[in-house]
Amino acid sequence: GAGVSQSPSNKVTEKGKDVELRCDPISGHTALYWYRQSLGQGLEFLIYFQGNSAPDKSGLPSDRFSAERTGGSVSTLTIQRTQQEDSAVYLCASSQLAGGLGEQFFGPGTRLTVL
Amino acid sequence: AQSVTQLGSHVSVSEGALVLLRCNYSSSVPPYLFWYVQYPNQGLQLLLKYTSAATLVKGINGFEAEFKKSETSFHLTKPSAHMSDAAEYFCAVTAPYNNNDMRFGAGTRLTVKP
């Protein structure tokens, strides 16, 4: 079946603009994660959604970052008033809850460049 | 909460040499542990996982990892490195009761010299 998809694959924006990044998880996966991977850095956890529970936002670096997940499927990560330090690859992953062993399936990422 | 520490952000080996990438975990409950690999310009993919069955886990491309509770370690090894193994490797941990809360290490970049 189809894997996790993300759009756009690349986004170049000017400092101060808002951006929206989209993630389509694997159908039926109830858990969805956002990570940030900066150049030369590991994966930085941002936020995760699990079913209808309140999301775990503990990894969001500032109040400029927000995310929502509509209908338990598609998720959008929004960065307001972008800064140059926001430049990174933003990765989305999904996993099953029922009987899950924690394996996450990753999308190809969105490369964000803030000029 | 769980966490993992990967010792060494960069590891360089010669082709044919042993690969050893270190990962130590911290968890208040028996963990599930994972290794993911990210090849250049590609997404992350699962290499292998430990989920409380056999402590020696075999993965793709000849890699294996051994869960050692006494050392809180889950090091990744491969007997003989190949040029195609050059990639970034991430160790990750979850707790069985909440296995959708996965935490990743900072990653280790493996370079293979001819």
Tab-separated table of C-alpha atoms in Angstrom:
chain	number	residue	atom	x	y	z
A	1	GLY	CA	0.000	0.000	0.000
A	2	ALA	CA	0.927	3.663	-0.071
A	3	GLY	CA	3.448	4.918	2.426
A	4	VAL	CA	3.590	8.194	4.310
A	5	SER	CA	3.581	11.150	1.976
A	6	GLN	CA	4.595	14.724	2.639
A	7	SER	CA	4.177	17.915	0.706
A	8	PRO	CA	5.786	19.998	-0.502
A	9	SER	CA	9.087	18.173	-0.873
A	10	ASN	CA	10.921	21.484	-0.843
A	11	LYS	CA	9.867	24.880	0.422
A	12	VAL	CA	11.818	28.097	0.179
A	13	THR	CA	10.412	31.063	2.034
A	14	GLU	CA	11.422	34.472	3.237
A	15	LYS	CA	12.076	35.253	6.862
A	16	GLY	CA	8.892	36.332	8.591
A	17	LYS	CA	6.503	34.412	6.340
A	18	ASP	CA	4.234	31.613	7.536
A	19	VAL	CA	4.527	28.105	6.106
A	20	GLU	CA	2.355	25.000	6.200
A	21	LEU	CA	3.729	21.499	5.804
A	22	ARG	CA	1.434	18.580	5.115
A	23	CYS	CA	1.614	14.923	6.066
A	24	ASP	CA	-0.594	12.077	4.840
A	25	PRO	CA	-0.038	9.046	7.091
A	26	ILE	CA	-0.555	5.422	6.172
A	27	SER	CA	-4.248	4.621	6.184
A	28	GLY	CA	-5.340	3.156	9.509
A	29	HIS	CA	-2.332	4.373	11.463
A	30	THR	CA	-3.579	6.164	14.544
A	31	ALA	CA	-0.289	7.647	15.691
A	32	LEU	CA	1.417	10.461	13.815
A	33	TYR	CA	4.687	12.188	14.618
A	34	TRP	CA	6.545	15.266	13.464
A	35	TYR	CA	10.322	15.533	13.741
A	36	ARG	CA	12.862	18.102	12.688
A	37	GLN	CA	16.248	17.160	11.319
A	38	SER	CA	18.679	20.028	11.089
A	39	LEU	CA	21.901	19.844	9.094
A	40	GLY	CA	24.327	17.622	10.945
A	41	GLN	CA	21.850	17.015	13.755
A	42	GLY	CA	19.742	14.068	14.794
A	43	LEU	CA	15.998	13.838	14.903
A	44	GLU	CA	14.341	16.358	17.153
A	45	PHE	CA	10.910	15.298	18.320
A	46	LEU	CA	8.300	18.014	17.803
A	47	ILE	CA	4.807	16.665	18.393
A	48	TYR	CA	2.776	13.504	18.233
A	49	PHE	CA	-0.874	12.680	17.831
A	50	GLN	CA	-2.475	9.464	19.034
A	51	GLY	CA	-6.044	8.814	18.056
A	52	ASN	CA	-8.397	11.336	19.630
A	53	SER	CA	-6.158	12.055	22.608
A	54	ALA	CA	-4.673	15.466	23.213
A	55	PRO	CA	-1.410	15.734	21.296
A	56	ASP	CA	1.951	15.669	23.018
A	57	LYS	CA	3.371	19.089	22.139
A	58	SER	CA	6.346	18.872	24.438
A	59	GLY	CA	8.872	19.066	21.618
A	60	LEU	CA	7.640	22.217	19.904
A	61	PRO	CA	10.504	24.729	20.137
A	62	SER	CA	8.393	27.877	20.360
A	63	ASP	CA	4.836	29.163	20.129
A	64	ARG	CA	5.477	29.921	16.462
A	65	PHE	CA	5.094	26.198	15.835
A	66	SER	CA	1.721	24.489	15.835
A	67	ALA	CA	0.189	21.383	14.342
A	68	GLU	CA	-3.209	19.908	13.853
A	69	ARG	CA	-4.591	16.631	12.687
A	70	THR	CA	-7.998	16.676	11.081
A	71	GLY	CA	-10.253	13.643	11.166
A	72	GLY	CA	-7.521	11.529	12.635
A	73	SER	CA	-5.708	11.427	9.317
A	74	VAL	CA	-3.932	14.279	7.550
A	75	SER	CA	-1.751	16.559	9.641
A	76	THR	CA	-0.485	20.067	9.027
A	77	LEU	CA	2.535	21.602	10.743
A	78	THR	CA	2.453	25.388	10.702
A	79	ILE	CA	5.403	27.640	11.379
A	80	GLN	CA	4.555	31.305	11.809
A	81	ARG	CA	6.956	34.167	11.254
A	82	THR	CA	9.687	31.835	10.052
A	83	GLN	CA	13.275	32.411	11.123
A	84	GLN	CA	16.486	31.268	9.466
A	85	GLU	CA	17.088	28.787	12.273
A	86	ASP	CA	13.868	27.037	11.250
A	87	SER	CA	15.627	25.794	8.109
A	88	ALA	CA	15.674	22.007	8.345
A	89	VAL	CA	14.091	18.855	7.013
A	90	TYR	CA	10.737	18.214	8.641
A	91	LEU	CA	9.875	14.540	8.844
A	92	CYS	CA	6.510	12.961	9.472
A	93	ALA	CA	6.004	9.375	10.611
A	94	SER	CA	3.013	7.212	11.409
A	95	SER	CA	2.513	3.957	13.270
A	96	GLN	CA	-0.213	1.570	14.247
A	97	LEU	CA	-1.596	1.577	17.751
A	98	ALA	CA	-3.332	-1.764	17.982
A	99	GLY	CA	-0.801	-4.422	18.838
A	100	GLY	CA	1.825	-1.962	17.750
A	101	LEU	CA	5.481	-2.593	18.308
A	102	GLY	CA	6.373	1.044	17.947
A	103	GLU	CA	7.675	0.793	14.407
A	104	GLN	CA	7.330	4.134	12.703
A	105	PHE	CA	7.090	4.567	8.981
A	106	PHE	CA	8.652	7.763	7.754
A	107	GLY	CA	7.767	10.058	4.926
A	108	PRO	CA	10.422	11.522	2.630
A	109	GLY	CA	10.395	14.849	4.462
A	110	THR	CA	9.955	18.476	3.537
A	111	ARG	CA	13.127	20.495	3.186
A	112	LEU	CA	12.436	24.007	4.439
A	113	THR	CA	14.805	26.829	3.603
A	114	VAL	CA	14.255	30.220	5.183
A	115	LEU	CA	16.116	33.015	3.434
B	1	ALA	CA	10.498	8.601	30.185
B	2	GLN	CA	12.865	6.815	27.901
B	3	SER	CA	15.969	8.096	26.182
B	4	VAL	CA	18.916	6.822	24.198
B	5	THR	CA	22.473	8.022	23.893
B	6	GLN	CA	24.549	7.249	20.837
B	7	LEU	CA	28.243	7.367	21.554
B	8	GLY	CA	30.131	8.907	18.670
B	9	SER	CA	28.512	11.206	16.157
B	10	HIS	CA	30.911	9.993	13.459
B	11	VAL	CA	32.425	6.561	12.946
B	12	SER	CA	34.840	5.727	10.149
B	13	VAL	CA	35.842	2.197	9.180
B	14	SER	CA	37.644	0.593	6.279
B	15	GLU	CA	35.784	-1.603	3.845
B	16	GLY	CA	35.734	-5.140	5.225
B	17	ALA	CA	36.291	-4.049	8.819
B	18	LEU	CA	33.945	-4.555	11.730
B	19	VAL	CA	31.221	-1.965	12.216
B	20	LEU	CA	30.266	-1.124	15.798
B	21	LEU	CA	27.790	1.653	16.512
B	22	ARG	CA	27.021	2.212	20.176
B	23	CYS	CA	23.676	2.901	21.783
B	24	ASN	CA	22.819	3.031	25.461
B	25	TYR	CA	19.292	3.438	26.701
B	26	SER	CA	17.555	4.697	29.788
B	27	SER	CA	14.150	3.334	30.673
B	28	SER	CA	12.234	2.633	33.860
B	29	VAL	CA	10.530	-0.340	32.233
B	30	PRO	CA	11.778	-3.021	29.859
B	31	PRO	CA	12.147	-1.177	26.585
B	32	TYR	CA	11.563	-1.822	22.940
B	33	LEU	CA	14.634	-0.751	20.959
B	34	PHE	CA	15.146	0.064	17.310
B	35	TRP	CA	17.825	0.955	14.834
B	36	TYR	CA	16.903	3.058	11.834
B	37	VAL	CA	19.122	3.890	8.868
B	38	GLN	CA	19.049	6.933	6.642
B	39	TYR	CA	20.940	6.638	3.378
B	40	PRO	CA	22.020	9.844	1.657
B	41	ASN	CA	19.075	11.772	0.292
B	42	GLN	CA	16.608	9.126	1.434
B	43	GLY	CA	14.089	8.738	4.244
B	44	LEU	CA	14.578	6.715	7.383
B	45	GLN	CA	13.941	3.006	7.257
B	46	LEU	CA	13.844	0.373	9.950
B	47	LEU	CA	17.001	-1.735	10.185
B	48	LEU	CA	16.024	-3.980	13.098
B	49	LYS	CA	14.082	-4.018	16.352
B	50	TYR	CA	14.118	-5.655	19.773
B	51	THR	CA	10.759	-6.350	21.355
B	52	SER	CA	11.592	-8.598	24.325
B	53	ALA	CA	12.040	-11.826	22.407
B	54	ALA	CA	15.548	-12.978	21.464
B	55	THR	CA	18.234	-10.658	22.767
B	56	LEU	CA	20.282	-10.988	19.574
B	57	VAL	CA	18.356	-9.401	16.753
B	58	LYS	CA	19.233	-9.741	13.094
B	59	GLY	CA	18.267	-7.078	10.621
B	60	ILE	CA	18.664	-6.254	6.991
B	61	ASN	CA	21.959	-5.986	5.117
B	62	GLY	CA	23.857	-8.204	7.571
B	63	PHE	CA	23.427	-5.958	10.601
B	64	GLU	CA	22.611	-7.266	14.047
B	65	ALA	CA	22.239	-5.857	17.540
B	66	GLU	CA	22.324	-7.396	20.979
B	67	PHE	CA	20.179	-6.258	23.871
B	68	LYS	CA	22.212	-6.293	27.094
B	69	LYS	CA	20.120	-5.382	30.098
B	70	SER	CA	23.068	-5.381	32.487
B	71	GLU	CA	24.821	-2.783	30.352
B	72	THR	CA	21.643	-0.968	29.201
B	73	SER	CA	23.035	-1.232	25.708
B	74	PHE	CA	21.821	-2.087	22.230
B	75	HIS	CA	24.923	-1.767	20.058
B	76	LEU	CA	24.688	-2.299	16.310
B	77	THR	CA	27.293	-4.454	14.582
B	78	LYS	CA	28.207	-5.819	11.195
B	79	PRO	CA	31.185	-8.129	10.722
B	80	SER	CA	32.365	-6.664	7.440
B	81	ALA	CA	31.609	-3.148	6.251
B	82	HIS	CA	30.603	-2.457	2.691
B	83	MET	CA	30.807	0.850	0.900
B	84	SER	CA	27.023	0.857	0.612
B	85	ASP	CA	26.711	0.904	4.411
B	86	ALA	CA	27.725	4.562	4.496
B	87	ALA	CA	24.719	6.288	6.049
B	88	GLU	CA	23.399	7.809	9.235
B	89	TYR	CA	22.169	5.424	11.883
B	90	PHE	CA	19.671	6.243	14.596
B	91	CYS	CA	18.925	4.291	17.740
B	92	ALA	CA	15.426	4.676	19.224
B	93	VAL	CA	13.498	3.508	22.279
B	94	THR	CA	9.876	3.118	23.317
B	95	ALA	CA	8.120	1.617	26.300
B	96	PRO	CA	5.801	-1.352	25.645
B	97	TYR	CA	2.889	0.257	27.476
B	98	ASN	CA	3.227	3.413	25.420
B	99	ASN	CA	4.974	2.277	22.328
B	100	ASN	CA	3.927	5.166	20.212
B	101	ASP	CA	6.139	7.531	22.154
B	102	MET	CA	9.490	6.875	20.484
B	103	ARG	CA	12.623	8.833	21.308
B	104	PHE	CA	15.594	8.912	18.961
B	105	GLY	CA	19.282	9.325	19.565
B	106	ALA	CA	21.271	12.063	17.880
B	107	GLY	CA	22.522	9.708	15.213
B	108	THR	CA	25.882	8.298	14.139
B	109	ARG	CA	27.241	8.968	10.698
B	110	LEU	CA	29.121	5.952	9.332
B	111	THR	CA	31.810	6.507	6.742
B	112	VAL	CA	33.339	3.524	4.926
B	113	LYS	CA	36.785	3.996	3.418
B	114	PRO	CA	37.938	1.947	0.432
